[in-house]
GROMACS .gro file of C-alpha atoms in nm:
model
  486
    1MET     CA    1   4.699  -2.717  -3.736
    2ASN     CA    2   4.313  -2.674  -3.754
    3ASN     CA    3   4.179  -2.724  -3.439
    4GLU     CA    4   4.432  -2.456  -3.360
    5LYS     CA    5   4.316  -2.202  -3.678
    6ASP     CA    6   3.959  -2.275  -3.565
    7ALA     CA    7   4.033  -2.267  -3.208
    8LYS     CA    8   4.175  -1.905  -3.269
    9LYS     CA    9   3.901  -1.760  -3.485
   10SER     CA   10   3.620  -1.870  -3.239
   11ASN     CA   11   3.858  -1.647  -2.980
   12GLY     CA   12   3.872  -1.330  -3.221
   13MET     CA   13   4.197  -1.282  -3.216
   14LYS     CA   14   4.384  -1.326  -3.520
   15PRO     CA   15   4.672  -1.551  -3.605
   16GLU     CA   16   4.996  -1.299  -3.517
   17GLU     CA   17   4.784  -1.143  -3.203
   18VAL     CA   18   4.816  -1.523  -3.010
   19LYS     CA   19   5.029  -1.441  -2.724
   20ALA     CA   20   5.380  -1.661  -2.719
   21SER     CA   21   5.319  -1.830  -2.441
   22PRO     CA   22   5.667  -1.808  -2.124
   23ARG     CA   23   6.039  -2.083  -2.135
   24LYS     CA   24   6.205  -2.054  -1.858
   25ALA     CA   25   6.591  -1.855  -1.919
   26THR     CA   26   6.889  -1.920  -2.094
   27LEU     CA   27   7.199  -2.003  -1.829
   28LEU     CA   28   7.286  -1.647  -2.054
   29GLU     CA   29   7.019  -1.468  -1.984
   30ALA     CA   30   7.051  -1.629  -1.600
   31LEU     CA   31   7.373  -1.494  -1.598
   32LEU     CA   32   7.333  -1.213  -1.753
   33THR     CA   33   7.119  -1.103  -1.418
   34PHE     CA   34   7.312  -1.200  -1.215
   35GLY     CA   35   7.659  -1.118  -1.341
   36LEU     CA   36   7.500  -0.718  -1.333
   37LEU     CA   37   7.342  -0.787  -0.933
   38ILE     CA   38   7.639  -0.859  -0.850
   39LEU     CA   39   7.881  -0.587  -1.028
   40ILE     CA   40   7.607  -0.372  -0.933
   41MET     CA   41   7.646  -0.477  -0.514
   42SER     CA   42   8.007  -0.510  -0.518
   43VAL     CA   43   8.067  -0.091  -0.670
   44SER     CA   44   7.770  -0.016  -0.441
   45ILE     CA   45   7.902  -0.194  -0.143
   46ILE     CA   46   8.303  -0.166  -0.208
   47LYS     CA   47   8.335   0.190  -0.363
   48TYR     CA   48   8.026   0.354  -0.229
   49GLU     CA   49   7.983   0.186   0.088
   50VAL     CA   50   7.579   0.170   0.122
   51ASP     CA   51   7.332  -0.051   0.274
   52PRO     CA   52   7.266  -0.388   0.032
   53HIS     CA   53   6.915  -0.362   0.020
   54VAL     CA   54   6.858  -0.075  -0.300
   55PRO     CA   55   7.098  -0.263  -0.483
   56MET     CA   56   6.922  -0.623  -0.394
   57PHE     CA   57   6.618  -0.370  -0.501
   58VAL     CA   58   6.795  -0.304  -0.828
   59GLY     CA   59   6.868  -0.715  -0.867
   60VAL     CA   60   6.500  -0.750  -0.824
   61ILE     CA   61   6.419  -0.477  -1.160
   62LEU     CA   62   6.674  -0.624  -1.391
   63ALA     CA   63   6.516  -1.008  -1.277
   64ALA     CA   64   6.133  -0.860  -1.349
   65LEU     CA   65   6.302  -0.740  -1.653
   66MET     CA   66   6.464  -1.081  -1.795
   67ALA     CA   67   6.143  -1.255  -1.739
   68LEU     CA   68   5.975  -0.996  -1.939
   69LYS     CA   69   6.095  -1.045  -2.203
   70ILE     CA   70   6.126  -1.394  -2.187
   71GLY     CA   71   5.702  -1.327  -2.244
   72TYR     CA   72   5.635  -1.303  -1.810
   73GLU     CA   73   5.318  -1.115  -1.743
   74TRP     CA   74   5.323  -0.789  -1.542
   75HIS     CA   75   5.060  -1.003  -1.301
   76VAL     CA   76   5.245  -1.303  -1.344
   77ILE     CA   77   5.552  -1.153  -1.192
   78GLU     CA   78   5.388  -0.990  -0.968
   79ASN     CA   79   5.281  -1.288  -0.799
   80ALA     CA   80   5.637  -1.464  -0.814
   81MET     CA   81   5.731  -1.236  -0.607
   82VAL     CA   82   5.464  -1.239  -0.347
   83LYS     CA   83   5.454  -1.593  -0.387
   84GLY     CA   84   5.863  -1.501  -0.247
   85ILE     CA   85   5.852  -1.337   0.024
   86THR     CA   86   5.523  -1.555   0.093
   87GLN     CA   87   5.809  -1.835   0.196
   88ALA     CA   88   5.965  -1.606   0.514
   89LEU     CA   89   5.737  -1.463   0.657
   90GLN     CA   90   5.740  -1.695   0.913
   91SER     CA   91   6.074  -1.564   0.927
   92ILE     CA   92   6.033  -1.210   0.883
   93ILE     CA   93   5.772  -1.236   1.176
   94ILE     CA   94   5.990  -1.427   1.404
   95LEU     CA   95   6.270  -1.127   1.327
   96ALA     CA   96   6.036  -0.867   1.468
   97ILE     CA   97   5.886  -1.095   1.788
   98ILE     CA   98   6.297  -1.162   1.831
   99GLY     CA   99   6.329  -0.724   1.810
  100ILE     CA  100   6.141  -0.713   2.053
  101LEU     CA  101   6.300  -0.998   2.277
  102VAL     CA  102   6.612  -0.770   2.267
  103GLY     CA  103   6.569  -0.465   2.378
  104VAL     CA  104   6.360  -0.634   2.690
  105TRP     CA  105   6.631  -0.913   2.759
  106ILE     CA  106   6.860  -0.558   2.805
  107LEU     CA  107   6.596  -0.386   2.986
  108SER     CA  108   6.531  -0.657   3.245
  109GLY     CA  109   6.927  -0.765   3.318
  110VAL     CA  110   6.865  -1.075   3.113
  111VAL     CA  111   7.185  -0.980   2.861
  112PRO     CA  112   7.408  -0.755   3.071
  113SER     CA  113   7.437  -1.061   3.358
  114MET     CA  114   7.497  -1.278   3.125
  115ILE     CA  115   7.817  -1.078   2.973
  116TYR     CA  116   7.905  -0.986   3.343
  117TYR     CA  117   7.888  -1.429   3.423
  118GLY     CA  118   8.116  -1.472   3.162
  119LEU     CA  119   8.387  -1.179   3.254
  120LYS     CA  120   8.406  -1.418   3.503
  121ILE     CA  121   8.541  -1.703   3.391
  122LEU     CA  122   8.805  -1.495   3.257
  123ASN     CA  123   9.158  -1.610   3.406
  124PRO     CA  124   9.501  -1.544   3.303
  125SER     CA  125   9.616  -1.932   3.262
  126ILE     CA  126   9.354  -1.991   3.009
  127PHE     CA  127   9.323  -1.641   2.862
  128LEU     CA  128   9.269  -1.754   2.459
  129VAL     CA  129   8.992  -2.000   2.551
  130ALA     CA  130   8.877  -1.741   2.753
  131THR     CA  131   8.857  -1.476   2.484
  132VAL     CA  132   8.637  -1.831   2.271
  133ILE     CA  133   8.374  -1.854   2.511
  134ILE     CA  134   8.283  -1.464   2.624
  135ALA     CA  135   8.292  -1.356   2.291
  136SER     CA  136   8.068  -1.714   2.241
  137ILE     CA  137   7.865  -1.561   2.529
  138THR     CA  138   7.793  -1.255   2.399
  139SER     CA  139   7.716  -1.248   2.037
  140LEU     CA  140   7.517  -1.571   2.212
  141ALA     CA  141   7.325  -1.256   2.388
  142THR     CA  142   7.290  -1.016   2.135
  143GLY     CA  143   7.311  -1.231   1.819
  144THR     CA  144   7.555  -0.984   1.717
  145SER     CA  145   7.922  -1.015   1.595
  146TRP     CA  146   8.001  -0.709   1.474
  147GLY     CA  147   7.881  -0.543   1.901
  148THR     CA  148   8.069  -0.847   2.028
  149ALA     CA  149   8.384  -0.774   1.856
  150GLY     CA  150   8.365  -0.417   1.834
  151THR     CA  151   8.325  -0.392   2.256
  152MET     CA  152   8.376  -0.716   2.426
  153GLY     CA  153   8.638  -0.734   2.143
  154ILE     CA  154   8.912  -0.424   2.157
  155ALA     CA  155   8.843  -0.470   2.558
  156LEU     CA  156   9.050  -0.832   2.491
  157MET     CA  157   9.252  -0.685   2.215
  158GLY     CA  158   9.380  -0.450   2.520
  159ILE     CA  159   9.441  -0.739   2.754
  160ALA     CA  160   9.626  -0.913   2.539
  161GLN     CA  161   9.844  -0.668   2.458
  162GLY     CA  162  10.014  -0.635   2.913
  163MET     CA  163  10.027  -1.021   2.889
  164GLY     CA  164  10.242  -0.977   2.581
  165ILE     CA  165  10.005  -1.234   2.303
  166PRO     CA  166  10.000  -1.140   2.006
  167ALA     CA  167   9.775  -0.990   1.849
  168PRO     CA  168   9.684  -1.157   1.510
  169ILE     CA  169   9.639  -1.516   1.764
  170THR     CA  170   9.378  -1.280   1.982
  171ALA     CA  171   9.143  -1.089   1.697
  172GLY     CA  172   9.088  -1.470   1.609
  173ALA     CA  173   9.011  -1.616   1.957
  174VAL     CA  174   8.759  -1.332   1.922
  175ILE     CA  175   8.613  -1.358   1.615
  176SER     CA  176   8.575  -1.701   1.644
  177GLY     CA  177   8.398  -1.698   1.977
  178ALA     CA  178   8.165  -1.399   1.779
  179TYR     CA  179   8.136  -1.658   1.488
  180PHE     CA  180   7.960  -1.904   1.663
  181GLY     CA  181   7.752  -1.674   1.930
  182ASP     CA  182   7.624  -1.535   1.595
  183LYS     CA  183   7.559  -1.919   1.419
  184MET     CA  184   7.399  -2.085   1.678
  185SER     CA  185   7.195  -1.762   1.885
  186PRO     CA  186   6.829  -1.725   1.765
  187LEU     CA  187   6.920  -1.382   1.760
  188SER     CA  188   7.029  -1.356   1.552
  189ASP     CA  189   6.990  -1.257   1.150
  190THR     CA  190   7.140  -1.504   0.904
  191THR     CA  191   7.072  -1.657   1.202
  192ASN     CA  192   6.689  -1.598   1.107
  193LEU     CA  193   6.720  -1.553   0.731
  194ALA     CA  194   6.911  -1.952   0.638
  195PRO     CA  195   6.634  -2.058   0.798
  196ALA     CA  196   6.386  -1.837   0.581
  197MET     CA  197   6.546  -1.827   0.263
  198ALA     CA  198   6.530  -2.311   0.279
  199GLY     CA  199   6.196  -2.288   0.371
  200THR     CA  200   6.212  -2.457   0.760
  201ASP     CA  201   6.167  -2.225   1.109
  202VAL     CA  202   6.519  -2.092   1.288
  203PHE     CA  203   6.449  -2.373   1.618
  204THR     CA  204   6.468  -2.653   1.376
  205HIS     CA  205   6.756  -2.520   1.181
  206VAL     CA  206   6.948  -2.451   1.575
  207LYS     CA  207   6.902  -2.814   1.639
  208ALA     CA  208   7.055  -2.930   1.276
  209MET     CA  209   7.373  -2.706   1.365
  210VAL     CA  210   7.427  -2.864   1.679
  211LYS     CA  211   7.639  -3.126   1.562
  212PRO     CA  212   7.918  -3.061   1.270
  213THR     CA  213   7.944  -2.647   1.518
  214ALA     CA  214   8.001  -2.855   1.804
  215ILE     CA  215   8.285  -3.041   1.641
  216ALA     CA  216   8.447  -2.720   1.478
  217TYR     CA  217   8.456  -2.553   1.847
  218ILE     CA  218   8.547  -2.753   1.996
  219LEU     CA  219   8.898  -2.857   1.817
  220SER     CA  220   8.869  -2.427   1.782
  221LEU     CA  221   8.972  -2.470   2.195
  222ILE     CA  222   9.126  -2.739   2.167
  223ILE     CA  223   9.378  -2.543   1.882
  224PHE     CA  224   9.328  -2.236   2.166
  225GLY     CA  225   9.438  -2.375   2.507
  226VAL     CA  226   9.777  -2.529   2.335
  227PHE     CA  227   9.832  -2.135   2.215
  228SER     CA  228   9.705  -2.003   2.616
  229ALA     CA  229   9.914  -2.234   2.884
  230LYS     CA  230  10.252  -2.177   2.592
  231PHE     CA  231  10.125  -1.750   2.689
  232ALA     CA  232  10.027  -1.866   3.060
  233LYS     CA  233  10.350  -1.726   3.229
  234GLY     CA  234  10.275  -1.351   3.146
  235GLY     CA  235  10.100  -1.054   3.362
  236ALA     CA  236   9.707  -0.944   3.257
  237ASP     CA  237   9.591  -0.624   3.255
  238THR     CA  238   9.198  -0.656   3.370
  239THR     CA  239   9.126  -0.292   3.345
  240ALA     CA  240   8.928  -0.271   3.098
  241VAL     CA  241   8.774  -0.669   3.213
  242VAL     CA  242   8.693  -0.472   3.542
  243ALA     CA  243   8.482  -0.129   3.413
  244LEU     CA  244   8.294  -0.322   3.208
  245GLN     CA  245   8.198  -0.522   3.538
  246GLU     CA  246   8.215  -0.289   3.822
  247GLY     CA  247   7.993  -0.109   3.492
  248LEU     CA  248   7.717  -0.361   3.482
  249LYS     CA  249   7.622  -0.378   3.805
  250ALA     CA  250   7.624   0.011   3.857
  251ASN     CA  251   7.326   0.025   3.573
  252PHE     CA  252   7.181  -0.361   3.629
  253HIS     CA  253   7.083  -0.593   3.933
  254ILE     CA  254   7.304  -0.867   3.852
  255ASN     CA  255   7.133  -1.245   3.940
  256PRO     CA  256   7.132  -1.599   3.845
  257ILE     CA  257   6.811  -1.571   3.829
  258LEU     CA  258   6.809  -1.336   3.566
  259LEU     CA  259   6.955  -1.612   3.324
  260LEU     CA  260   6.595  -1.796   3.352
  261PRO     CA  261   6.474  -1.627   3.100
  262PRO     CA  262   6.697  -1.845   2.781
  263VAL     CA  263   6.696  -2.121   2.993
  264ILE     CA  264   6.329  -2.140   2.929
  265VAL     CA  265   6.385  -2.022   2.545
  266ILE     CA  266   6.637  -2.379   2.582
  267VAL     CA  267   6.431  -2.605   2.682
  268SER     CA  268   6.133  -2.467   2.482
  269ILE     CA  269   6.347  -2.597   2.190
  270ALA     CA  270   6.442  -2.940   2.346
  271PHE     CA  271   6.063  -2.984   2.393
  272LYS     CA  272   6.032  -2.951   2.019
  273MET     CA  273   5.760  -2.607   2.137
  274PRO     CA  274   5.754  -2.397   1.828
  275ALA     CA  275   5.988  -2.082   1.791
  276ILE     CA  276   5.730  -1.811   1.833
  277PRO     CA  277   5.525  -1.941   2.085
  278GLY     CA  278   5.908  -2.052   2.262
  279ILE     CA  279   6.051  -1.687   2.171
  280VAL     CA  280   5.704  -1.524   2.292
  281LEU     CA  281   5.833  -1.703   2.633
  282GLY     CA  282   6.160  -1.567   2.690
  283ILE     CA  283   6.005  -1.217   2.646
  284ILE     CA  284   5.730  -1.177   2.888
  285SER     CA  285   5.950  -1.446   3.141
  286ALA     CA  286   6.144  -1.177   3.106
  287ALA     CA  287   5.874  -0.887   3.115
  288LEU     CA  288   5.822  -1.051   3.463
  289LEU     CA  289   6.116  -1.031   3.661
  290GLY     CA  290   6.211  -0.612   3.511
  291PRO     CA  291   6.028  -0.474   3.747
  292ILE     CA  292   6.168  -0.702   4.006
  293PHE     CA  293   6.549  -0.706   3.922
  294GLN     CA  294   6.534  -0.278   3.723
  295GLY     CA  295   6.222  -0.146   3.831
  296ALA     CA  296   6.045  -0.124   3.551
  297ASN     CA  297   5.710   0.009   3.467
  298LEU     CA  298   5.556  -0.097   3.226
  299GLY     CA  299   5.563   0.179   2.984
  300ASP     CA  300   5.987   0.159   2.974
  301ILE     CA  301   5.899  -0.285   2.892
  302MET     CA  302   5.682  -0.127   2.639
  303SER     CA  303   5.955   0.104   2.493
  304ALA     CA  304   6.250  -0.052   2.487
  305GLY     CA  305   6.001  -0.344   2.288
  306MET     CA  306   5.986  -0.107   2.022
  307GLY     CA  307   6.235   0.145   2.012
  308GLY     CA  308   6.501  -0.085   2.166
  309TYR     CA  309   6.664   0.052   2.500
  310VAL     CA  310   6.964   0.271   2.500
  311SER     CA  311   7.206   0.260   2.738
  312GLU     CA  312   7.327   0.575   2.950
  313THR     CA  313   7.558   0.370   3.185
  314GLY     CA  314   7.874   0.620   3.076
  315VAL     CA  315   8.147   0.288   2.962
  316GLU     CA  316   8.154   0.393   2.631
  317ALA     CA  317   8.262  -0.017   2.559
  318LEU     CA  318   7.930  -0.072   2.724
  319ASP     CA  319   7.669   0.214   2.625
  320ASP     CA  320   7.784   0.051   2.213
  321LEU     CA  321   7.671  -0.284   2.321
  322LEU     CA  322   7.445  -0.276   2.489
  323THR     CA  323   7.234  -0.045   2.285
  324ALA     CA  324   7.023  -0.205   2.095
  325GLY     CA  325   6.666  -0.440   2.011
  326GLY     CA  326   6.370  -0.333   1.958
  327LEU     CA  327   6.095  -0.381   1.684
  328GLU     CA  328   6.259  -0.051   1.475
  329ASN     CA  329   6.594  -0.209   1.462
  330MET     CA  330   6.478  -0.522   1.294
  331MET     CA  331   6.388  -0.329   0.993
  332TYR     CA  332   6.662  -0.368   0.855
  333SER     CA  333   6.660  -0.673   0.766
  334ILE     CA  334   6.279  -0.765   0.685
  335SER     CA  335   6.363  -0.513   0.474
  336LEU     CA  336   6.633  -0.662   0.366
  337THR     CA  337   6.417  -1.008   0.381
  338ILE     CA  338   6.147  -0.965   0.189
  339LEU     CA  339   6.320  -0.754  -0.144
  340ALA     CA  340   6.578  -1.049  -0.172
  341MET     CA  341   6.266  -1.250  -0.187
  342MET     CA  342   6.096  -1.058  -0.451
  343PHE     CA  343   6.432  -1.114  -0.686
  344GLY     CA  344   6.482  -1.509  -0.536
  345GLY     CA  345   6.123  -1.533  -0.669
  346ILE     CA  346   6.112  -1.360  -0.990
  347ALA     CA  347   6.465  -1.628  -1.092
  348GLU     CA  348   6.249  -1.918  -0.938
  349GLU     CA  349   5.956  -1.893  -1.106
  350THR     CA  350   6.121  -1.812  -1.464
  351GLY     CA  351   6.451  -2.096  -1.469
  352GLN     CA  352   6.654  -1.797  -1.409
  353LEU     CA  353   6.826  -2.018  -1.035
  354GLU     CA  354   6.748  -2.321  -1.241
  355ALA     CA  355   6.965  -2.195  -1.540
  356ILE     CA  356   7.282  -2.176  -1.308
  357VAL     CA  357   7.180  -2.375  -1.037
  358GLY     CA  358   7.150  -2.702  -1.297
  359VAL     CA  359   7.511  -2.678  -1.450
  360ILE     CA  360   7.616  -2.690  -1.134
  361LEU     CA  361   7.422  -3.040  -1.048
  362LYS     CA  362   7.530  -3.150  -1.363
  363ARG     CA  363   7.850  -3.200  -1.192
  364VAL     CA  364   7.693  -3.276  -0.844
  365LYS     CA  365   7.575  -3.628  -0.753
  366SER     CA  366   7.589  -3.694  -0.378
  367ALA     CA  367   7.491  -3.566  -0.101
  368THR     CA  368   7.847  -3.469   0.021
  369GLY     CA  369   7.852  -3.257  -0.342
  370LEU     CA  370   7.529  -3.054  -0.278
  371VAL     CA  371   7.677  -2.950   0.045
  372ALA     CA  372   8.039  -2.889  -0.132
  373SER     CA  373   7.870  -2.642  -0.430
  374THR     CA  374   7.702  -2.475  -0.164
  375ILE     CA  375   7.952  -2.352   0.054
  376ILE     CA  376   8.161  -2.319  -0.189
  377THR     CA  377   7.902  -2.087  -0.350
  378CYS     CA  378   7.826  -1.886  -0.072
  379PHE     CA  379   8.261  -1.820  -0.067
  380LEU     CA  380   8.201  -1.706  -0.409
  381SER     CA  381   7.860  -1.443  -0.331
  382ASN     CA  382   8.089  -1.301   0.017
  383ALA     CA  383   8.326  -1.269  -0.198
  384THR     CA  384   8.194  -1.060  -0.445
  385MET     CA  385   7.915  -0.876  -0.352
  386PRO     CA  386   8.065  -0.845  -0.041
  387GLU     CA  387   7.838  -0.850   0.236
  388GLN     CA  388   7.709  -1.138   0.431
  389TYR     CA  389   7.327  -1.113   0.421
  390ILE     CA  390   7.344  -1.154   0.046
  391SER     CA  391   7.626  -1.483   0.081
  392VAL     CA  392   7.353  -1.639   0.304
  393VAL     CA  393   6.957  -1.520   0.021
  394ILE     CA  394   7.104  -1.547  -0.297
  395PRO     CA  395   7.304  -1.923  -0.254
  396GLY     CA  396   7.003  -1.989   0.014
  397ARG     CA  397   6.744  -1.910  -0.334
  398MET     CA  398   6.933  -2.070  -0.562
  399TYR     CA  399   6.976  -2.442  -0.382
  400ALA     CA  400   6.661  -2.422  -0.248
  401PRO     CA  401   6.444  -2.671  -0.557
  402ALA     CA  402   6.769  -2.885  -0.596
  403TYR     CA  403   6.810  -3.013  -0.190
  404ARG     CA  404   6.382  -3.015  -0.250
  405ASP     CA  405   6.457  -3.212  -0.556
  406ARG     CA  406   6.704  -3.485  -0.373
  407GLY     CA  407   6.485  -3.525  -0.085
  408TYR     CA  408   6.680  -3.323   0.152
  409HIS     CA  409   6.530  -3.095   0.435
  410PRO     CA  410   6.550  -2.746   0.479
  411LYS     CA  411   6.738  -2.736   0.717
  412MET     CA  412   7.022  -2.942   0.574
  413LEU     CA  413   7.031  -2.622   0.339
  414SER     CA  414   6.968  -2.403   0.639
  415SER     CA  415   7.306  -2.539   0.864
  416THR     CA  416   7.492  -2.515   0.543
  417LEU     CA  417   7.451  -2.197   0.425
  418GLU     CA  418   7.540  -2.090   0.829
  419ALA     CA  419   7.839  -2.289   0.721
  420GLY     CA  420   7.949  -2.128   0.403
  421GLY     CA  421   7.826  -1.784   0.446
  422THR     CA  422   7.786  -1.616   0.778
  423ILE     CA  423   8.164  -1.732   0.903
  424SER     CA  424   8.332  -1.662   0.550
  425GLY     CA  425   8.307  -1.299   0.563
  426ALA     CA  426   8.594  -1.265   0.780
  427LEU     CA  427   8.788  -1.398   0.596
  428ILE     CA  428   8.845  -1.184   0.321
  429PRO     CA  429   8.963  -0.898   0.286
  430TRP     CA  430   8.685  -0.670   0.123
  431ASN     CA  431   8.409  -0.817   0.216
  432THR     CA  432   8.242  -0.590   0.449
  433CYS     CA  433   8.277  -0.810   0.729
  434GLY     CA  434   8.617  -0.868   0.684
  435VAL     CA  435   8.684  -0.428   0.689
  436TYR     CA  436   8.499  -0.426   1.038
  437MET     CA  437   8.644  -0.635   1.245
  438THR     CA  438   9.032  -0.504   1.048
  439THR     CA  439   8.909  -0.160   1.188
  440VAL     CA  440   8.799  -0.241   1.504
  441LEU     CA  441   9.058  -0.518   1.601
  442GLY     CA  442   9.413  -0.268   1.477
  443VAL     CA  443   9.416  -0.652   1.284
  444SER     CA  444   9.353  -0.740   0.899
  445THR     CA  445   9.261  -0.935   0.740
  446ILE     CA  446   9.553  -1.100   0.635
  447HIS     CA  447   9.700  -1.135   0.953
  448TYR     CA  448   9.460  -1.300   1.197
  449LEU     CA  449   9.302  -1.524   0.894
  450PRO     CA  450   9.513  -1.873   0.985
  451TYR     CA  451   9.392  -1.791   1.334
  452ALA     CA  452   9.023  -1.784   1.296
  453TYR     CA  453   9.030  -2.143   1.360
  454PHE     CA  454   8.600  -2.173   1.451
  455ASN     CA  455   8.563  -1.994   1.081
  456LEU     CA  456   8.795  -2.233   0.869
  457LEU     CA  457   8.696  -2.528   1.048
  458MET     CA  458   8.310  -2.514   1.006
  459PRO     CA  459   8.311  -2.567   0.613
  460VAL     CA  460   8.573  -2.850   0.684
  461ALA     CA  461   8.306  -3.051   0.965
  462ALA     CA  462   7.947  -2.968   0.785
  463ILE     CA  463   8.162  -3.161   0.463
  464ILE     CA  464   8.379  -3.420   0.604
  465LEU     CA  465   8.046  -3.513   0.926
  466THR     CA  466   7.782  -3.535   0.532
  467ALA     CA  467   8.111  -3.711   0.366
  468ILE     CA  468   8.029  -4.029   0.639
  469GLY     CA  469   7.610  -3.975   0.663
  470GLN     CA  470   7.595  -3.726   1.004
  471ASN     CA  471   7.521  -3.388   0.886
  472THR     CA  472   7.242  -3.554   0.610
  473PHE     CA  473   6.896  -3.470   0.696
  474LEU     CA  474   6.573  -3.590   0.429
  475ALA     CA  475   6.243  -3.439   0.458
  476LYS     CA  476   6.051  -3.802   0.492
  477ASP     CA  477   6.204  -3.816   0.817
  478ASP     CA  478   6.045  -3.527   0.982
  479PRO     CA  479   5.814  -3.416   0.733
  480ASP     CA  480   5.592  -3.242   1.068
  481THR     CA  481   5.877  -2.930   1.066
  482ILE     CA  482   5.862  -2.855   0.711
  483ILE     CA  483   5.764  -2.471   0.597
  484HIS     CA  484   5.786  -2.394   0.307
  485THR     CA  485   5.761  -2.739   0.016
  486ASP     CA  486   5.655  -2.604  -0.297
   0.00000   0.00000   0.00000
């Protein structure tokens, strides 16, 4: 005691002037921060239909106020925000580069060629299977489930009506394919957001998802194949598909060689090339093909990379689908990532994440339990803060320390976030994804839900594979690909 008093005197401070050390947040304090975030996010998105960015910033303010209350000084809080953003910088860079890639790929005819050849596989005898595959190709090529459903999905719904195939099962096929591509495409926002939250890179993340995703996808195709055989006798009005194909041919030079850039990116992944140079190779190859096949000049390529491609084919569905890409259009996802990591940085530094997850993890002893808990948390996030991005962001920051502390590779968390967060939003009627799919496809969420087989099977496949040891990744087995371990 005398030593403490002497130390205070030697610093020229009275005992009452010495600040108390900051402490970690209690469970009640953490629940207050997250509860208010959920309330603000829910009201903002459901009632006022606003984007999640400003509500997320309000969450940052709430987390910072709680940190001040429990004794943290502002410079510590600010450093926590910066540290959080730093953890996601690689993914932010990749998101920016992918924005450039999408614009250049559309301008060069790469994306139009992928969609054109995808439409070629349409056959009445396998209509529902073809629907899943066409939606998958479109979503893989564009990185968007919403764009796929709102364009190609609408066309396929019209064809199904002409064949007498019920709308709910067709919608389920469209959504299954659209979310397969959204989940697996390196061009997708969520495919980049999940590894950013977990602490790994996008290519490592995609490879980690292959096995459970393939199982869910193949099972979905088998089920839709059975239904296709049942409805094979109907005739098909393919007017909408023909219009899309003709629109593509009239405005782009379609050629199989234009499939080379995505092949280059895939081969880069296979040979373990880092994500950034792999994606850049995809941009360069498309930029070289653009002048040859589409007559594009350097200025066109630069403009598409910056502002995206603006489609003016005269076919509304095509124009909606192909007006995309560009560095500027990626700012939506980049800004949300920055705000989310600011929140996560504060919540992690002050123990707010630890307090909540700690309660859950007391009952979770196995890898299977950890994966199941993460998936359930993602689903609840989609239900309470009804926005797909938030269902990846919040659980990602909540569970990252737990996976790290138990020795699991970050790719195990990132793949689980996609299995639980990315695909479940469309299954919840009041989620932005569910509302959108109902609006564009003309089928209520409750009616298409039983047929969205990929979305339903994906979490089950992830949990079962983890239980049998096929979806468990240890950090010690693959240390070179870990981006963040702090």
